[in-house]
Coordinates of C-alpha atoms in Angstrom, one line a residue:
Chain A
X1 CA 44.4 254.1 53.4
X2 CA 43.7 250.5 54.3
X3 CA 45.7 248.3 56.7
X4 CA 47.8 246.8 53.9
X5 CA 49.1 250.2 52.8
X6 CA 49.6 251.2 56.4
X7 CA 51.8 248.2 57.0
X8 CA 54.1 249.2 54.2
X9 CA 54.2 252.9 55.0
X10 CA 54.9 253.3 58.7
X11 CA 56.3 256.7 59.4
X12 CA 60.1 256.6 59.6
X13 CA 60.1 258.7 62.8
X14 CA 58.0 256.0 64.6
X15 CA 60.6 253.5 63.4
X16 CA 63.5 255.6 64.7
X17 CA 61.8 256.0 68.1
X18 CA 61.1 252.3 68.3
X19 CA 64.6 251.2 67.4
X20 CA 66.1 253.7 69.9
X21 CA 63.9 252.3 72.6
X22 CA 64.6 248.7 71.6
X23 CA 68.4 249.2 71.9
X24 CA 68.3 251.5 74.9
X25 CA 66.2 249.4 77.3
X26 CA 68.7 246.4 77.5
X27 CA 71.6 248.8 77.7
X28 CA 70.0 250.7 80.6
X29 CA 68.9 247.5 82.4
X30 CA 72.3 245.8 82.0
X31 CA 71.3 242.2 82.4
X32 CA 74.2 240.1 83.9
X33 CA 73.5 237.0 81.8
X34 CA 76.0 236.4 79.1
X35 CA 75.4 234.3 75.9
X36 CA 75.2 230.6 76.6
X37 CA 76.8 229.6 73.3
X38 CA 80.5 230.4 72.7
X39 CA 81.5 230.2 69.0
X40 CA 84.5 227.9 68.2
X41 CA 86.5 230.9 66.8
X42 CA 86.1 232.7 70.1
X43 CA 87.2 229.5 72.0
X44 CA 90.2 229.3 69.7
X45 CA 91.2 232.9 70.3
X46 CA 91.1 232.2 74.1
X47 CA 93.2 229.1 73.7
X48 CA 95.7 230.9 71.5
X49 CA 96.3 233.7 73.9
X50 CA 96.3 231.4 76.9
X51 CA 99.2 229.4 75.3
X52 CA 101.5 232.4 74.8
X53 CA 104.8 231.7 76.6
X54 CA 105.4 234.1 79.6
X55 CA 108.7 235.2 78.1
X56 CA 107.0 236.6 75.0
X57 CA 104.8 239.7 74.5
X58 CA 101.5 240.0 72.7
X59 CA 101.0 242.9 70.3
X60 CA 97.5 244.5 70.5
X61 CA 97.0 246.5 67.3
X62 CA 94.0 248.8 67.6
X63 CA 92.7 250.5 64.4
X64 CA 89.4 251.6 66.0
X65 CA 88.2 255.0 67.1
X66 CA 85.0 256.4 68.8
X67 CA 82.9 255.5 65.7
X68 CA 83.1 251.8 66.4
X69 CA 83.8 252.1 70.2
X70 CA 80.6 250.2 71.0
X71 CA 81.9 247.1 69.3
X72 CA 85.7 247.3 69.5
X73 CA 86.1 248.6 73.0
X74 CA 84.5 245.5 74.7
X75 CA 86.8 243.3 72.6
X76 CA 89.8 245.4 73.7
X77 CA 88.9 245.3 77.3
X78 CA 88.2 241.5 77.3
X79 CA 91.6 240.8 75.7
X80 CA 93.5 243.1 78.0
X81 CA 91.8 241.6 81.1
X82 CA 92.6 238.1 79.9
X83 CA 96.3 238.9 79.2
X84 CA 96.7 240.6 82.6
X85 CA 95.0 237.8 84.4
X86 CA 97.4 235.4 82.7
X87 CA 100.5 237.6 83.5
X88 CA 101.2 237.9 79.8
X89 CA 102.9 241.2 78.9
X90 CA 101.5 243.2 76.0
X91 CA 102.2 246.2 73.9
X92 CA 99.4 248.3 72.4
X93 CA 99.6 250.1 69.1
X94 CA 97.0 252.6 67.9
X95 CA 96.4 253.5 64.3
X96 CA 93.7 256.1 65.1
X97 CA 94.4 259.4 66.8
X98 CA 91.3 259.3 69.1
X99 CA 91.5 255.6 69.6
X100 CA 95.0 256.0 71.0
X101 CA 93.7 257.8 74.0
X102 CA 90.7 255.5 74.4
X103 CA 92.8 252.3 74.3
X104 CA 95.3 253.8 76.8
X105 CA 92.5 254.7 79.2
X106 CA 91.0 251.1 78.9
X107 CA 94.3 249.5 79.8
X108 CA 94.8 251.9 82.7
X109 CA 91.4 251.1 84.1
X110 CA 91.8 247.3 83.9
X111 CA 95.4 247.5 85.1
X112 CA 94.2 249.3 88.2
X113 CA 91.5 246.7 88.8
X114 CA 94.0 243.9 88.7
X115 CA 96.9 245.7 90.4
X116 CA 99.1 245.7 87.3
X117 CA 101.7 248.4 86.5
X118 CA 102.4 250.3 83.3
X119 CA 105.8 249.6 82.0
X120 CA 106.2 246.3 83.9
X121 CA 103.1 244.5 82.6
X122 CA 102.1 246.5 79.6
X123 CA 103.1 249.4 77.4
X124 CA 101.3 251.7 75.1
X125 CA 103.1 253.0 72.0
X126 CA 100.7 255.8 71.2
X127 CA 99.3 256.8 67.8
X128 CA 101.0 255.7 64.7
X129 CA 100.1 257.2 61.3
X130 CA 101.1 254.2 59.2
X131 CA 101.6 252.9 56.6
X132 CA 100.7 249.6 58.3
X133 CA 102.5 247.3 55.8
X134 CA 105.9 249.0 56.1
X135 CA 105.8 249.1 59.9
X136 CA 104.5 245.5 60.2
X137 CA 107.2 244.3 57.8
X138 CA 109.9 246.1 59.7
X139 CA 108.6 244.8 63.1
X140 CA 109.5 241.3 62.3
X141 CA 113.1 242.2 61.7
X142 CA 113.6 244.6 64.6
X143 CA 111.0 245.6 67.1
X144 CA 113.0 248.5 68.6
X145 CA 114.2 249.5 65.1
X146 CA 110.6 250.4 64.2
X147 CA 109.3 251.4 67.7
X148 CA 111.8 253.4 69.7
X149 CA 109.7 255.1 72.4
X150 CA 106.4 254.7 74.1
X151 CA 103.5 257.2 74.1
X152 CA 105.3 259.3 76.7
X153 CA 108.6 259.4 74.8
X154 CA 110.4 256.9 77.1
X155 CA 112.8 254.6 75.3
X156 CA 111.5 251.1 74.9
X157 CA 115.0 249.8 75.9
X158 CA 114.5 251.4 79.3
X159 CA 111.1 249.9 79.9
X160 CA 111.1 246.5 81.7
X161 CA 108.2 245.0 79.6
X162 CA 109.9 245.8 76.3
X163 CA 113.7 245.9 77.0
X164 CA 114.3 242.3 75.9
X165 CA 112.0 242.4 72.8
X166 CA 114.2 242.1 69.7
X167 CA 112.1 240.8 66.8
X168 CA 109.4 238.3 65.9
X169 CA 111.1 235.6 68.1
X170 CA 109.9 237.6 71.2
X171 CA 106.4 238.1 70.0
X172 CA 104.0 235.4 71.1
X173 CA 100.8 236.6 69.3
X174 CA 99.2 239.5 67.6
X175 CA 95.6 240.7 68.3
X176 CA 94.2 242.9 65.6
X177 CA 91.1 244.9 66.8
X178 CA 89.7 246.8 63.8
X179 CA 86.6 248.0 62.0
X180 CA 88.2 247.7 58.6
X181 CA 90.0 245.1 56.4
X182 CA 93.5 245.6 57.8
X183 CA 94.1 242.1 59.0
X184 CA 95.5 241.1 55.6
X185 CA 98.6 243.3 56.2
X186 CA 99.4 241.3 59.4
X187 CA 98.8 238.0 57.6
X188 CA 101.0 238.9 54.6
X189 CA 103.9 240.7 56.2
X190 CA 104.2 239.3 59.7
X191 CA 102.1 236.4 61.0
X192 CA 102.5 234.1 57.9
X193 CA 106.2 234.7 57.2
X194 CA 107.2 234.4 60.8
X195 CA 104.6 231.9 61.9
X196 CA 103.2 234.0 64.8
X197 CA 99.6 233.4 65.9
X198 CA 97.0 236.0 65.0
X199 CA 93.7 236.7 66.6
X200 CA 91.2 238.9 64.7
X201 CA 88.6 241.2 66.4
X202 CA 86.6 242.9 63.7
X203 CA 83.2 244.6 63.9
X204 CA 80.4 242.1 63.2
X205 CA 79.9 243.5 59.7
X206 CA 83.5 242.7 58.8
X207 CA 83.6 239.3 60.2
X208 CA 82.1 237.5 57.2
X209 CA 85.3 238.3 55.3
X210 CA 87.5 236.5 57.8
X211 CA 86.1 233.0 57.5
X212 CA 88.4 232.0 54.6
X213 CA 91.4 233.0 56.7
X214 CA 90.0 231.0 59.7
X215 CA 89.5 228.0 57.5
X216 CA 93.1 228.2 56.1
X217 CA 94.6 228.5 59.6
X218 CA 96.0 232.0 58.9
X219 CA 93.8 233.3 61.7
X220 CA 94.0 231.5 65.0
X221 CA 90.8 232.9 66.4
X222 CA 88.2 235.6 66.1
X223 CA 86.0 237.7 68.3
X224 CA 83.0 238.5 66.2
X225 CA 81.9 242.1 67.1
X226 CA 80.5 242.8 70.6
X227 CA 78.9 239.3 70.7
X228 CA 82.4 237.8 70.4
X229 CA 83.5 240.1 73.3
X230 CA 80.6 238.9 75.5
X231 CA 81.4 235.3 74.7
X232 CA 85.1 236.0 75.5
X233 CA 84.0 237.4 78.8
X234 CA 82.2 234.2 79.6
X235 CA 85.4 232.3 78.9
X236 CA 87.5 234.5 81.3
X237 CA 85.0 234.0 84.1
X238 CA 82.9 237.2 83.9
X239 CA 79.6 235.4 83.0
X240 CA 77.8 236.8 86.0
X241 CA 79.0 240.4 85.8
X242 CA 76.9 243.2 84.6
X243 CA 79.1 244.2 81.7
X244 CA 78.4 246.5 78.7
X245 CA 79.2 243.6 76.3
X246 CA 76.5 241.4 77.8
X247 CA 74.0 244.2 77.7
X248 CA 74.9 245.0 74.1
X249 CA 74.5 241.3 73.2
X250 CA 70.9 241.4 74.4
X251 CA 70.3 244.9 72.9
X252 CA 71.5 243.5 69.5
X253 CA 69.2 240.5 69.9
X254 CA 66.2 242.8 70.4
X255 CA 67.2 245.1 67.5
X256 CA 67.7 242.1 65.1
X257 CA 64.3 240.7 66.1
X258 CA 62.7 244.1 65.6
X259 CA 64.2 244.5 62.1
X260 CA 63.1 241.0 61.2
X261 CA 59.5 241.8 62.4
X262 CA 59.5 245.0 60.4
X263 CA 60.7 243.2 57.2
X264 CA 58.1 240.5 57.7
X265 CA 55.4 243.2 58.2
X266 CA 56.4 245.1 55.2
X267 CA 56.4 242.0 53.0
X268 CA 53.1 240.9 54.4
X269 CA 51.5 244.2 53.4
X270 CA 53.2 244.0 50.0
X271 CA 52.1 240.4 49.3
X272 CA 48.5 241.0 50.4
X273 CA 48.2 244.3 48.5
X274 CA 49.4 242.5 45.3
X275 CA 46.9 239.8 45.8
X276 CA 44.0 242.2 46.3
X277 CA 45.0 244.5 43.4
X278 CA 43.1 244.0 40.1
X279 CA 45.0 241.9 37.5
X280 CA 46.7 243.8 34.8
X281 CA 44.7 243.7 31.5
X282 CA 41.4 242.9 33.3
X283 CA 39.5 239.7 33.3
X284 CA 38.4 237.6 30.3
X285 CA 35.4 239.0 28.5
X286 CA 35.1 236.6 25.6
Chain B
X1 CA 125.6 253.9 55.1
X2 CA 123.2 251.9 57.5
X3 CA 124.9 253.4 60.6
X4 CA 124.4 256.9 59.1
X5 CA 120.6 256.2 58.7
X6 CA 120.4 254.8 62.2
X7 CA 122.1 257.9 63.5
X8 CA 119.8 260.2 61.6
X9 CA 116.6 258.4 62.6
X10 CA 117.4 258.0 66.3
X11 CA 115.1 259.8 68.7
X12 CA 116.2 263.2 69.9
X13 CA 115.2 265.7 72.5
X14 CA 115.7 269.4 73.4
X15 CA 117.7 271.6 71.1
X16 CA 118.8 268.7 68.9
X17 CA 115.2 267.9 68.1
X18 CA 114.5 271.6 67.2
X19 CA 117.6 271.7 65.0
X20 CA 116.6 268.5 63.2
X21 CA 113.1 269.7 62.6
X22 CA 114.2 273.1 61.2
X23 CA 117.1 271.4 59.3
X24 CA 114.7 268.9 57.7
X25 CA 112.3 271.7 56.8
X26 CA 115.1 273.7 55.2
X27 CA 116.3 270.8 53.2
X28 CA 112.7 269.9 52.1
X29 CA 112.0 273.4 51.0
X30 CA 115.3 273.5 49.1
X31 CA 114.5 270.2 47.3
X32 CA 111.0 271.5 46.5
X33 CA 112.4 274.8 45.1
X34 CA 114.9 272.8 43.0
X35 CA 112.1 270.7 41.6
X36 CA 109.9 273.7 41.0
X37 CA 112.6 275.3 38.9
X38 CA 112.8 272.3 36.5
X39 CA 110.5 271.6 33.5
X40 CA 107.3 269.5 34.1
X41 CA 108.6 266.7 31.9
X42 CA 111.7 266.4 34.0
X43 CA 109.6 266.4 37.2
X44 CA 107.4 263.6 35.9
X45 CA 110.4 261.5 35.0
X46 CA 111.9 262.1 38.5
X47 CA 108.6 261.1 40.2
X48 CA 108.4 258.0 38.0
X49 CA 112.0 257.0 38.9
X50 CA 111.5 257.5 42.6
X51 CA 108.2 255.5 42.4
X52 CA 110.0 252.7 40.5
X53 CA 112.9 252.5 42.9
X54 CA 110.6 252.4 46.0
X55 CA 108.6 249.6 44.5
X56 CA 111.7 247.8 43.4
X57 CA 113.0 247.8 47.0
X58 CA 109.8 246.1 48.3
X59 CA 109.8 243.6 45.3
X60 CA 113.4 242.5 46.0
X61 CA 113.0 242.5 49.7
X62 CA 109.8 240.5 49.7
X63 CA 110.1 238.2 46.7
X64 CA 113.8 237.0 46.7
X65 CA 114.5 234.4 49.4
X66 CA 117.6 234.7 51.5
X67 CA 119.0 231.4 50.1
X68 CA 119.4 233.0 46.7
X69 CA 121.9 235.6 47.9
X70 CA 125.6 234.7 47.8
X71 CA 126.1 235.6 51.5
X72 CA 127.2 233.7 54.5
X73 CA 125.0 233.2 56.6
X74 CA 122.3 233.3 53.9
X75 CA 120.3 236.5 54.2
X76 CA 118.6 239.1 52.1
X77 CA 120.6 242.4 52.6
X78 CA 117.5 244.4 51.7
X79 CA 115.7 242.9 54.8
X80 CA 118.4 244.3 57.1
X81 CA 117.3 247.8 56.4
X82 CA 113.6 247.1 56.6
X83 CA 113.0 248.7 60.0
X84 CA 114.7 251.8 58.7
X85 CA 112.5 251.9 55.6
X86 CA 109.5 251.4 58.0
X87 CA 110.6 254.5 59.9
X88 CA 111.2 256.6 56.8
X89 CA 107.7 255.7 55.4
X90 CA 106.2 256.6 58.8
X91 CA 107.8 260.0 58.5
X92 CA 106.6 260.5 54.9
X93 CA 103.0 259.4 55.9
X94 CA 103.0 261.8 58.8
X95 CA 103.1 264.6 56.2
X96 CA 99.6 263.5 55.2
X97 CA 98.3 264.9 58.5
X98 CA 100.0 268.2 57.8
X99 CA 98.5 268.2 54.3
X100 CA 95.1 267.4 55.7
X101 CA 95.2 270.3 58.2
X102 CA 96.6 272.6 55.5
X103 CA 93.7 271.7 53.2
X104 CA 91.1 272.3 56.0
X105 CA 92.7 275.7 56.8
X106 CA 92.6 276.7 53.1
X107 CA 89.0 275.7 52.5
X108 CA 87.5 277.0 55.8
X109 CA 89.7 280.1 55.8
X110 CA 88.4 281.1 52.4
X111 CA 84.8 280.5 53.5
X112 CA 85.3 282.8 56.6
X113 CA 87.2 285.5 54.6
X114 CA 84.5 285.6 51.9
X115 CA 81.6 285.3 54.4
X116 CA 80.2 282.6 52.0
X117 CA 77.0 280.7 52.9
X118 CA 77.4 278.8 56.1
X119 CA 80.7 280.5 57.0
X120 CA 79.9 280.2 60.7
X121 CA 80.4 276.5 60.4
X122 CA 83.9 277.2 59.1
X123 CA 84.5 279.6 62.0
X124 CA 83.3 276.8 64.3
X125 CA 86.1 274.6 62.8
X126 CA 88.8 277.1 63.7
X127 CA 87.4 277.6 67.3
X128 CA 87.3 273.8 67.9
X129 CA 90.7 273.2 66.3
X130 CA 92.5 275.8 68.4
X131 CA 90.5 275.1 71.6
X132 CA 91.4 271.4 71.7
X133 CA 94.9 272.0 70.5
X134 CA 95.5 274.7 73.2
X135 CA 94.0 272.5 76.0
X136 CA 96.0 269.5 74.8
X137 CA 99.3 271.4 74.8
X138 CA 98.7 273.2 78.1
X139 CA 97.7 270.0 79.9
X140 CA 101.0 268.4 78.9
X141 CA 103.4 271.3 79.2
X142 CA 101.9 273.8 81.7
X143 CA 102.3 273.5 85.5
X144 CA 100.1 274.2 88.5
X145 CA 96.5 275.3 88.3
X146 CA 96.8 276.0 84.5
X147 CA 97.6 272.4 83.9
X148 CA 94.7 271.2 86.1
X149 CA 92.2 273.5 84.3
X150 CA 93.5 272.5 80.9
X151 CA 93.2 268.8 81.8
X152 CA 89.5 269.4 82.7
X153 CA 88.8 271.4 79.5
X154 CA 90.6 268.7 77.5
X155 CA 88.5 266.0 79.1
X156 CA 85.3 267.9 78.3
X157 CA 86.3 268.6 74.7
X158 CA 87.7 265.1 74.1
X159 CA 85.3 262.7 75.9
X160 CA 82.3 265.1 76.1
X161 CA 82.4 266.4 72.6
X162 CA 84.7 264.7 70.1
X163 CA 84.3 261.0 70.9
X164 CA 80.6 261.4 71.5
X165 CA 80.1 263.2 68.3
X166 CA 82.1 260.7 66.4
X167 CA 80.2 257.8 67.9
X168 CA 76.9 259.6 67.2
X169 CA 77.7 260.1 63.5
X170 CA 78.4 256.3 63.2
X171 CA 75.4 255.2 65.2
X172 CA 73.1 257.0 62.7
X173 CA 73.6 254.0 60.5
X174 CA 71.4 251.9 62.8
X175 CA 68.4 254.2 62.1
X176 CA 69.1 254.3 58.4
X177 CA 69.4 250.5 58.2
X178 CA 66.1 249.9 60.0
X179 CA 64.3 252.3 57.7
X180 CA 66.0 251.0 54.6
X181 CA 65.4 247.3 55.5
X182 CA 61.8 247.9 56.2
X183 CA 61.1 249.9 53.0
X184 CA 63.4 248.2 50.4
X185 CA 63.5 244.6 51.4
X186 CA 60.7 243.2 49.4
X187 CA 60.5 239.5 48.3
X188 CA 59.8 240.1 44.6
X189 CA 61.7 237.0 43.3
X190 CA 63.0 233.6 44.3
X191 CA 66.6 235.1 44.7
X192 CA 65.3 237.9 46.9
X193 CA 63.4 235.2 49.0
X194 CA 66.6 233.2 49.4
X195 CA 68.6 236.3 50.4
X196 CA 66.0 237.2 53.0
X197 CA 66.0 233.7 54.5
X198 CA 69.8 233.7 54.7
X199 CA 69.9 237.2 56.2
X200 CA 67.2 236.3 58.7
X201 CA 69.1 233.1 59.8
X202 CA 72.5 235.0 60.1
X203 CA 70.9 237.9 62.0
X204 CA 69.5 235.4 64.5
X205 CA 72.5 233.1 64.6
X206 CA 74.9 235.9 65.6
X207 CA 72.9 237.1 68.6
X208 CA 72.2 235.1 71.8
X209 CA 68.5 235.1 71.3
X210 CA 69.0 232.9 68.2
X211 CA 70.4 230.1 70.2
X212 CA 67.6 230.5 72.7
X213 CA 64.9 230.2 70.1
X214 CA 66.0 226.7 69.0
X215 CA 67.5 225.6 72.3
X216 CA 64.8 222.9 72.6
X217 CA 66.3 221.0 69.6
X218 CA 69.0 218.4 70.5
X219 CA 72.6 219.5 70.4
X220 CA 73.7 216.3 68.6
X221 CA 72.3 214.2 65.8
X222 CA 70.3 215.0 62.7
X223 CA 67.9 217.5 64.2
X224 CA 70.8 219.5 65.7
X225 CA 71.5 220.8 62.2
X226 CA 68.2 222.8 62.4
X227 CA 69.4 224.8 65.4
X228 CA 69.7 228.5 64.3
X229 CA 73.3 228.9 65.3
X230 CA 74.3 225.7 63.4
X231 CA 72.5 226.9 60.2
X232 CA 74.1 230.3 60.6
X233 CA 77.5 228.8 61.0
X234 CA 77.0 226.6 58.0
X235 CA 76.0 229.7 55.9
X236 CA 79.1 231.6 57.0
X237 CA 81.6 228.8 56.6
X238 CA 80.2 227.3 53.3
X239 CA 78.4 229.6 50.8
X240 CA 79.8 232.8 52.4
X241 CA 83.3 231.5 52.5
X242 CA 83.2 230.4 48.8
X243 CA 81.9 233.8 47.8
X244 CA 84.4 235.6 49.9
X245 CA 87.3 233.6 48.4
X246 CA 86.1 234.4 44.9
X247 CA 85.9 238.1 45.7
X248 CA 89.3 238.1 47.5
X249 CA 90.9 236.3 44.5
X250 CA 89.4 238.9 42.1
X251 CA 90.5 241.8 44.2
X252 CA 94.0 240.3 44.5
X253 CA 94.4 239.9 40.7
X254 CA 93.0 243.4 40.2
X255 CA 95.3 244.8 42.9
X256 CA 98.3 243.2 41.3
X257 CA 97.5 244.7 37.9
X258 CA 96.8 248.1 39.5
X259 CA 100.0 247.9 41.6
X260 CA 102.1 247.1 38.4
X261 CA 100.5 250.1 36.6
X262 CA 101.4 252.5 39.4
X263 CA 104.8 251.1 40.0
X264 CA 105.7 251.4 36.3
X265 CA 103.9 254.8 36.1
X266 CA 101.6 253.5 33.4
X267 CA 98.5 254.7 35.2
X268 CA 96.5 257.5 33.4
X269 CA 93.6 259.7 34.4
X270 CA 92.7 261.8 37.4
X271 CA 95.8 262.6 39.5
X272 CA 98.2 260.8 37.2
X273 CA 97.8 263.1 34.2
X274 CA 97.9 266.4 36.2
X275 CA 100.5 268.9 35.7
X276 CA 103.2 268.5 38.4

């Protein structure tokens, strides 16, 4: 086997080991440096949430679970931190059984760091099985008509953060954090009819689908995967902290370069082997 | 009528909650028994009628503006009950969880009972199911040291096992993508070459290192267009957006046709033709 063939047939176990190392090293090292460039959609998301009036609440709708925790959790944490720093009250919904516990723990952790209290500054409504469209549609008409109790069974009318929330007029923005295409339900049934700002936080693979909505103004901002979360952290003054999002941004950088190098190597071997192979039909003999 | 529904859907606790659960189960079983005693043709007609009425509610509520209703102040009366409909659909959807668990019990119970190949995997399902359910219930409802131990067991099962296993399954995609990209991504035509160039630019533009690579280029003027993040942004907001709009439009038209077929019970094949 010559070098050209070897370039095209590297053992997949070696590739697996290499990609594991390439991703793990930055995550273990945890560099504090955040991305220098902040995308315009991330800046718009920050501006949108900064402008929410203090007498309104923000709804954080979390569709994610452990499968996409690596991307969606940093987004959730960055948004929670920003809202708590701004003294903007928020309500969290979870559409995933496991995600319900994870998002609650995230808010508890950041709330403790900033000295914020559950019930006064934020509320978690627990797991909701859906269907999203019916609940979202009803939410605009009556918030407490659709959500009656929090995750502990306490009536929302008795909780300081939610007791005055009637309908869409008391909702300042919605943040949808999701690994799937659920944002269209919010656009169609809530944000567009009631003109409430919407910030979208998808996994990176889903973000390409959101650009038409950003262009049409139906989305007010977007955090593009964990990179968007790292950029958002820069905006809320965490650019020198050793966070998971910053480490993941560099881990992804290394992984993307590694994949590009592998593709180039594979194609190099392919192109050279084609050139050195005998022409079909042989040479001219006449 | 509305006040009755508000009363029936209000949150309850203690003996009232128990009575409502058992009452709803008894009524549900009664309705199912009634349906089972009728002919299949009648059952299909009934399902079609309920489907049509449910769809009709949403069509009227969503499509007819409040100004067209002869009411003062102008409002759509169907919108008034929307939160209630939301609650009802939530309850109906919750049955999907029950059906899912029921289905798992049937499949894995059969496997364990028959000692079929890999039956121990099915036994593992039952052990995991009851272990996390027991720990979850005990941590919430028990008191004293039992609650403390249950909390620790629940944390180990939930954070140690469940979330880690779920994340592990998803992260396997990374290894698969690396192997697939290396083996399958060959530039055999002009189109494949263009695709590889676009993919390479997007991959670099979306990560911080992309911006670092072309950071030496000016941030304004003609040459700034060659910065990786600018090229990536242009690809996302021009060719990608046009393609996404076309796909979304096609899906919307297809979804409308499909929705109409289901609403009017015209859909055939698979589930729709099965004996009810």
